[in-house]
XYZ file of C-alpha atoms in Angstrom:
372
model
C -11.400 -9.526 32.827
C -12.952 -10.430 29.467
C -15.796 -12.871 29.122
C -13.815 -15.994 28.164
C -16.588 -17.359 25.927
C -16.930 -14.071 24.052
C -13.181 -13.761 23.614
C -12.922 -17.357 22.371
C -15.728 -16.780 19.862
C -14.162 -13.583 18.491
C -10.691 -15.148 18.390
C -12.021 -18.087 16.391
C -13.836 -15.802 13.945
C -10.720 -13.722 13.371
C -8.539 -16.784 12.850
C -10.685 -17.827 9.891
C -9.502 -14.644 8.175
C -5.871 -15.079 9.266
C -6.225 -12.214 11.749
C -4.761 -12.676 15.228
C -5.134 -10.873 18.538
C -1.952 -8.954 19.370
C -0.098 -10.617 16.493
C 2.852 -9.237 14.533
C 1.125 -8.793 11.172
C 0.042 -5.240 10.281
C -3.575 -6.440 9.917
C -3.690 -8.074 13.356
C -5.950 -6.560 16.002
C -4.745 -5.046 19.273
C -7.493 -4.898 21.899
C -7.225 -2.118 24.512
C -10.494 -2.761 26.355
C -11.714 -6.247 27.248
C -15.340 -5.133 26.888
C -14.720 -5.286 23.130
C -15.580 -8.993 22.921
C -19.011 -8.739 24.519
C -19.758 -5.650 22.460
C -19.056 -7.473 19.200
C -21.385 -10.324 20.151
C -24.201 -8.098 21.392
C -24.020 -5.319 18.790
C -22.550 -6.926 15.673
C -21.026 -4.663 13.019
C -22.362 -1.570 14.807
C -20.453 -2.624 17.925
C -17.262 -3.286 15.974
C -17.345 0.203 14.476
C -18.291 1.974 17.683
C -15.635 0.101 19.634
C -13.044 1.338 17.138
C -14.357 4.898 17.471
C -14.046 4.604 21.262
C -10.446 3.400 21.042
C -11.142 -0.125 22.283
C -9.122 -1.714 19.474
C -6.649 -0.830 16.751
C -4.815 -2.299 13.785
C -1.782 -0.896 11.988
C -3.351 -1.507 8.560
C -7.048 -1.124 9.313
C -8.098 -1.466 5.682
C -6.383 -4.861 5.446
C -7.958 -5.999 8.716
C -11.415 -5.122 7.451
C -10.704 -6.585 4.008
C -9.683 -9.916 5.503
C -12.740 -9.930 7.726
C -14.994 -9.352 4.733
C -13.319 -12.015 2.600
C -13.707 -14.399 5.533
C -17.381 -13.388 5.737
C -17.134 -12.506 9.435
C -20.185 -10.169 9.418
C -22.543 -12.998 8.461
C -21.135 -15.151 11.276
C -22.045 -12.647 13.993
C -25.281 -13.076 15.939
C -28.251 -11.035 14.697
C -28.001 -7.796 16.672
C -30.672 -5.237 17.624
C -29.228 -2.570 15.328
C -29.540 -4.762 12.267
C -33.016 -5.944 13.258
C -34.175 -2.335 13.640
C -32.644 -1.383 10.280
C -34.518 -4.230 8.580
C -37.829 -3.417 10.291
C -37.541 0.315 9.628
C -36.789 -0.321 5.961
C -39.908 -2.446 5.638
C -42.319 -0.224 7.586
C -41.228 3.277 6.612
C -40.022 5.286 3.638
C -37.357 7.257 5.474
C -35.740 8.578 2.301
C -38.907 10.540 1.448
C -39.889 11.337 5.040
C -36.482 12.913 5.691
C -35.308 14.107 2.297
C -32.745 16.611 3.636
C -31.351 14.559 6.521
C -28.342 13.175 4.657
C -27.475 16.676 3.468
C -27.549 18.087 6.965
C -25.747 15.209 8.694
C -23.155 14.298 6.072
C -22.613 16.777 3.266
C -22.987 19.892 5.420
C -20.509 18.912 8.133
C -17.800 21.171 6.725
C -16.340 22.230 3.391
C -13.007 22.580 5.189
C -12.974 18.787 5.574
C -14.072 17.967 2.047
C -11.795 20.510 0.359
C -8.781 18.891 2.015
C -9.866 15.309 1.371
C -11.107 15.514 -2.213
C -9.522 16.619 -5.487
C -9.372 20.222 -6.705
C -12.861 19.981 -8.280
C -14.437 18.579 -5.083
C -15.693 15.359 -6.702
C -17.042 12.971 -4.047
C -17.438 9.801 -6.112
C -15.287 7.077 -7.659
C -12.430 8.278 -9.872
C -11.426 6.628 -13.162
C -7.821 5.445 -12.910
C -7.475 3.754 -16.315
C -4.656 6.058 -17.455
C -4.406 8.463 -14.508
C -1.770 8.548 -11.781
C -3.122 11.338 -9.540
C -6.499 11.892 -7.898
C -7.027 15.163 -9.775
C -6.350 13.488 -13.127
C -8.442 10.419 -12.300
C -11.444 12.535 -11.336
C -11.208 14.626 -14.495
C -10.944 11.383 -16.480
C -14.198 10.210 -14.847
C -15.972 13.470 -15.629
C -14.807 13.347 -19.239
C -15.839 9.693 -19.513
C -19.377 10.645 -18.464
C -19.486 13.512 -20.953
C -18.378 11.210 -23.767
C -20.786 8.436 -22.771
C -23.786 10.748 -23.088
C -22.431 12.563 -26.148
C -22.461 16.110 -24.841
C -22.432 18.837 -27.473
C -22.439 22.663 -27.286
C -25.825 24.162 -26.532
C -27.268 21.104 -24.806
C -29.175 21.610 -21.574
C -28.271 19.064 -18.920
C -29.509 18.124 -15.462
C -27.320 16.771 -12.660
C -29.415 15.057 -9.959
C -27.379 15.125 -6.757
C -24.864 17.613 -8.140
C -22.642 17.948 -5.081
C -20.282 20.921 -5.088
C -20.950 21.533 -8.779
C -17.812 19.914 -10.146
C -19.405 17.944 -12.975
C -21.595 20.812 -14.177
C -18.638 23.180 -14.246
C -16.430 20.671 -16.088
C -19.136 19.944 -18.677
C -19.773 23.645 -19.271
C -16.051 24.421 -19.585
C -15.091 21.520 -21.842
C -18.293 20.786 -23.798
C -20.128 24.120 -23.966
C -23.347 22.987 -22.316
C -25.669 24.798 -19.936
C -27.009 23.021 -16.918
C -28.949 22.771 -13.703
C -27.935 20.812 -10.630
C -30.028 19.870 -7.612
C -28.831 18.998 -4.119
C -30.302 18.781 -0.615
C -27.090 20.153 0.909
C -26.999 23.859 1.762
C -23.205 23.877 1.868
C -22.907 22.211 -1.538
C -25.387 24.569 -3.195
C -23.718 27.668 -1.776
C -20.251 26.500 -2.821
C -21.344 25.475 -6.318
C -23.084 28.756 -7.063
C -20.206 30.804 -5.663
C -17.696 29.040 -7.915
C -19.433 28.816 -11.297
C -17.187 31.550 -12.791
C -19.832 33.047 -15.061
C -20.697 29.755 -16.740
C -24.354 29.045 -17.680
C -24.917 26.640 -14.793
C -26.984 26.832 -11.621
C -27.337 24.647 -8.541
C -30.713 24.549 -6.809
C -31.285 23.564 -3.189
C -34.283 21.305 -3.668
C -35.680 17.795 -3.820
C -35.282 16.386 -7.328
C -38.919 15.248 -7.296
C -40.013 18.918 -7.237
C -38.060 19.781 -10.377
C -39.785 20.670 -13.655
C -38.504 21.210 -17.186
C -36.938 19.334 -20.098
C -33.321 18.339 -20.537
C -31.216 16.840 -23.325
C -29.183 14.770 -20.911
C -29.622 13.750 -17.274
C -26.684 12.712 -15.099
C -26.826 11.364 -11.553
C -23.500 10.706 -9.855
C -23.404 9.109 -6.412
C -26.946 10.065 -5.436
C -28.965 6.894 -6.114
C -27.550 5.341 -2.929
C -29.761 7.805 -1.012
C -32.976 7.075 -2.941
C -34.145 3.927 -1.104
C -35.631 0.788 -2.595
C -39.228 2.042 -2.322
C -38.289 5.022 -4.492
C -36.196 3.474 -7.276
C -39.190 3.314 -9.624
C -40.404 6.870 -8.824
C -36.844 8.107 -9.476
C -36.872 6.521 -12.933
C -40.353 7.853 -13.639
C -39.278 11.376 -12.689
C -36.140 11.129 -14.837
C -38.239 9.932 -17.777
C -40.587 12.912 -17.410
C -37.653 15.359 -17.440
C -35.761 13.820 -20.370
C -36.366 14.872 -23.953
C -37.312 12.016 -26.333
C -33.855 11.671 -27.905
C -31.996 12.111 -24.650
C -29.841 9.904 -22.458
C -29.739 9.237 -18.717
C -26.479 8.185 -17.063
C -26.745 6.675 -13.586
C -23.465 6.439 -11.632
C -24.052 4.504 -8.416
C -22.515 2.161 -5.904
C -24.307 -1.175 -6.055
C -24.651 -4.295 -3.972
C -24.318 -7.905 -5.086
C -27.596 -8.860 -3.399
C -30.943 -7.044 -3.317
C -31.669 -5.524 0.084
C -34.217 -3.268 1.767
C -32.000 -1.708 4.429
C -28.560 -0.272 5.034
C -25.681 -1.164 7.347
C -26.403 -0.129 10.977
C -23.050 1.592 11.596
C -23.011 3.425 8.267
C -26.618 4.542 8.645
C -26.004 5.850 12.168
C -22.742 7.693 11.600
C -22.226 8.362 7.888
C -25.214 8.126 5.532
C -28.612 8.304 7.278
C -31.167 6.128 5.464
C -28.623 5.007 2.868
C -28.816 1.680 1.061
C -27.240 0.151 -2.019
C -29.303 -0.916 -5.026
C -28.693 -4.242 -6.726
C -28.531 -4.839 -10.471
C -31.907 -6.566 -10.221
C -33.489 -3.573 -8.481
C -32.110 -1.081 -11.004
C -33.326 -3.218 -13.913
C -36.790 -3.603 -12.385
C -37.061 0.127 -11.672
C -36.243 1.031 -15.273
C -38.281 -1.693 -16.968
C -40.820 -0.287 -19.403
C -39.449 3.232 -18.978
C -35.981 3.018 -20.505
C -33.817 0.908 -22.755
C -30.639 -0.053 -20.930
C -27.903 0.786 -23.435
C -24.712 0.167 -21.478
C -23.547 -1.137 -18.087
C -19.979 -0.445 -16.923
C -18.489 -1.721 -13.640
C -15.273 -0.121 -12.391
C -15.738 -0.707 -8.690
C -12.121 -1.790 -8.220
C -11.126 1.844 -8.841
C -13.109 2.946 -5.777
C -10.601 1.189 -3.519
C -7.835 3.372 -4.945
C -10.024 6.487 -4.748
C -10.853 5.890 -1.090
C -7.228 5.253 -0.189
C -6.313 8.564 -1.844
C -9.028 10.338 0.143
C -7.777 8.665 3.319
C -4.192 9.782 2.668
C -5.378 13.367 2.109
C -7.549 13.261 5.228
C -4.764 12.003 7.481
C -2.288 14.515 6.035
C -4.732 17.363 6.734
C -5.821 16.140 10.169
C -3.529 18.517 12.156
C -5.477 21.405 10.567
C -8.844 19.814 11.342
C -8.442 18.198 14.768
C -9.354 21.214 16.913
C -12.740 21.502 15.191
C -13.663 17.822 14.830
C -11.975 15.937 17.683
C -10.387 12.507 17.984
C -13.585 10.440 18.023
C -14.571 11.967 14.666
C -11.029 11.265 13.434
C -11.382 7.586 14.222
C -14.935 7.460 12.845
C -13.948 9.043 9.523
C -10.892 6.833 9.192
C -13.033 3.758 9.843
C -15.582 4.931 7.259
C -13.031 5.481 4.500
C -11.083 2.277 5.125
C -14.180 0.117 5.599
C -15.468 1.302 2.224
C -12.066 0.650 0.631
C -12.147 -2.889 2.045
C -15.685 -3.459 0.735
C -14.638 -2.549 -2.801
C -11.347 -4.442 -2.546
C -13.213 -7.586 -1.517
C -15.708 -6.999 -4.373
C -18.606 -7.107 -1.925
C -19.892 -3.893 -3.506
C -19.503 -2.398 -6.983
C -19.492 0.900 -8.853
C -21.737 1.029 -11.898
C -22.318 3.519 -14.676
C -25.515 2.664 -16.533
C -26.669 4.478 -19.654
C -30.388 4.545 -20.488
C -32.354 5.901 -23.440
C -36.141 6.433 -23.520
C -36.769 4.409 -26.681
C -33.446 2.921 -27.762
C -30.711 4.724 -29.702
C -31.394 4.335 -33.451
C -28.755 2.019 -34.904
C -27.483 1.163 -31.423
C -25.526 2.848 -28.671
C -21.742 2.792 -29.011
C -20.123 1.949 -25.670
C -17.419 4.321 -24.474
C -14.562 3.430 -22.168
């Protein structure tokens, strides 16, 4: 039997978001284990996610359930749980992003190229697509890559750096379409091996290394979906390193997910299961980190497109699951589904954003022309 007080509390919270227990709407929750209610109260958002992974509850349209819960601000109404307290304390006391530089590569990006190749587009781009005129994931990702190239004014013969270069998709696109040469850095062994095996003779190279160890000079620096792993104690050192690597007339483009409020920690469930030591920068934190080092030339928010990107990844993942299930298992299936749909809900509710920020070392003479 459920704890009646816990069940009443959870039922009341859900009702504020027009979500019912065992209702007929596709976003209503169906509870399969009465321990769910106590777990939510004692473990907060971590407990909600783990209970889903364990099969204690379901919803037909999970993304809509989570979206409604976020719009109704349910997370802030939950009691402060030990997981969140530990995340806050750890963020204050330690610099985990520098102490464990390779951890996110090993625990997230190295889990299997078989998974990512089925979920992502043909170029293996694991960041928000640009859907302005595109109707397919492949086209939307190429549109994003081309947008970046145009924003930084790539020209033949330029030498570029991609910090957090993933499976090499941007470098390869830029070399093919714009005639540049380039270097990418990643902390993922699987990404580096894949990128170097698929460069097709182009003048690009991916190095398995910490970006802080890199030396050299580059005409343009790009960082796509990596700044979320940097950590608030390292935002300024990141900008300082980028400044030291960028030639005087160069440009830096930072493509990152961002939060509406400055924080010093991540989400307990996401940190534990998806992105170890991850956290989202705020606009204030990015501005402070770059102050005195760069001129901020352009700021572009297209976070609403990440919802559509994540739903496309989710559709690909579910379609490919019969090929993946023997290797990964059902608990991973539910975890990965929860991850993708939670992130879609966060962007849909506008709780988090996707920014592309263009910086120059000293200001573009005559002004920077914004590109969309």
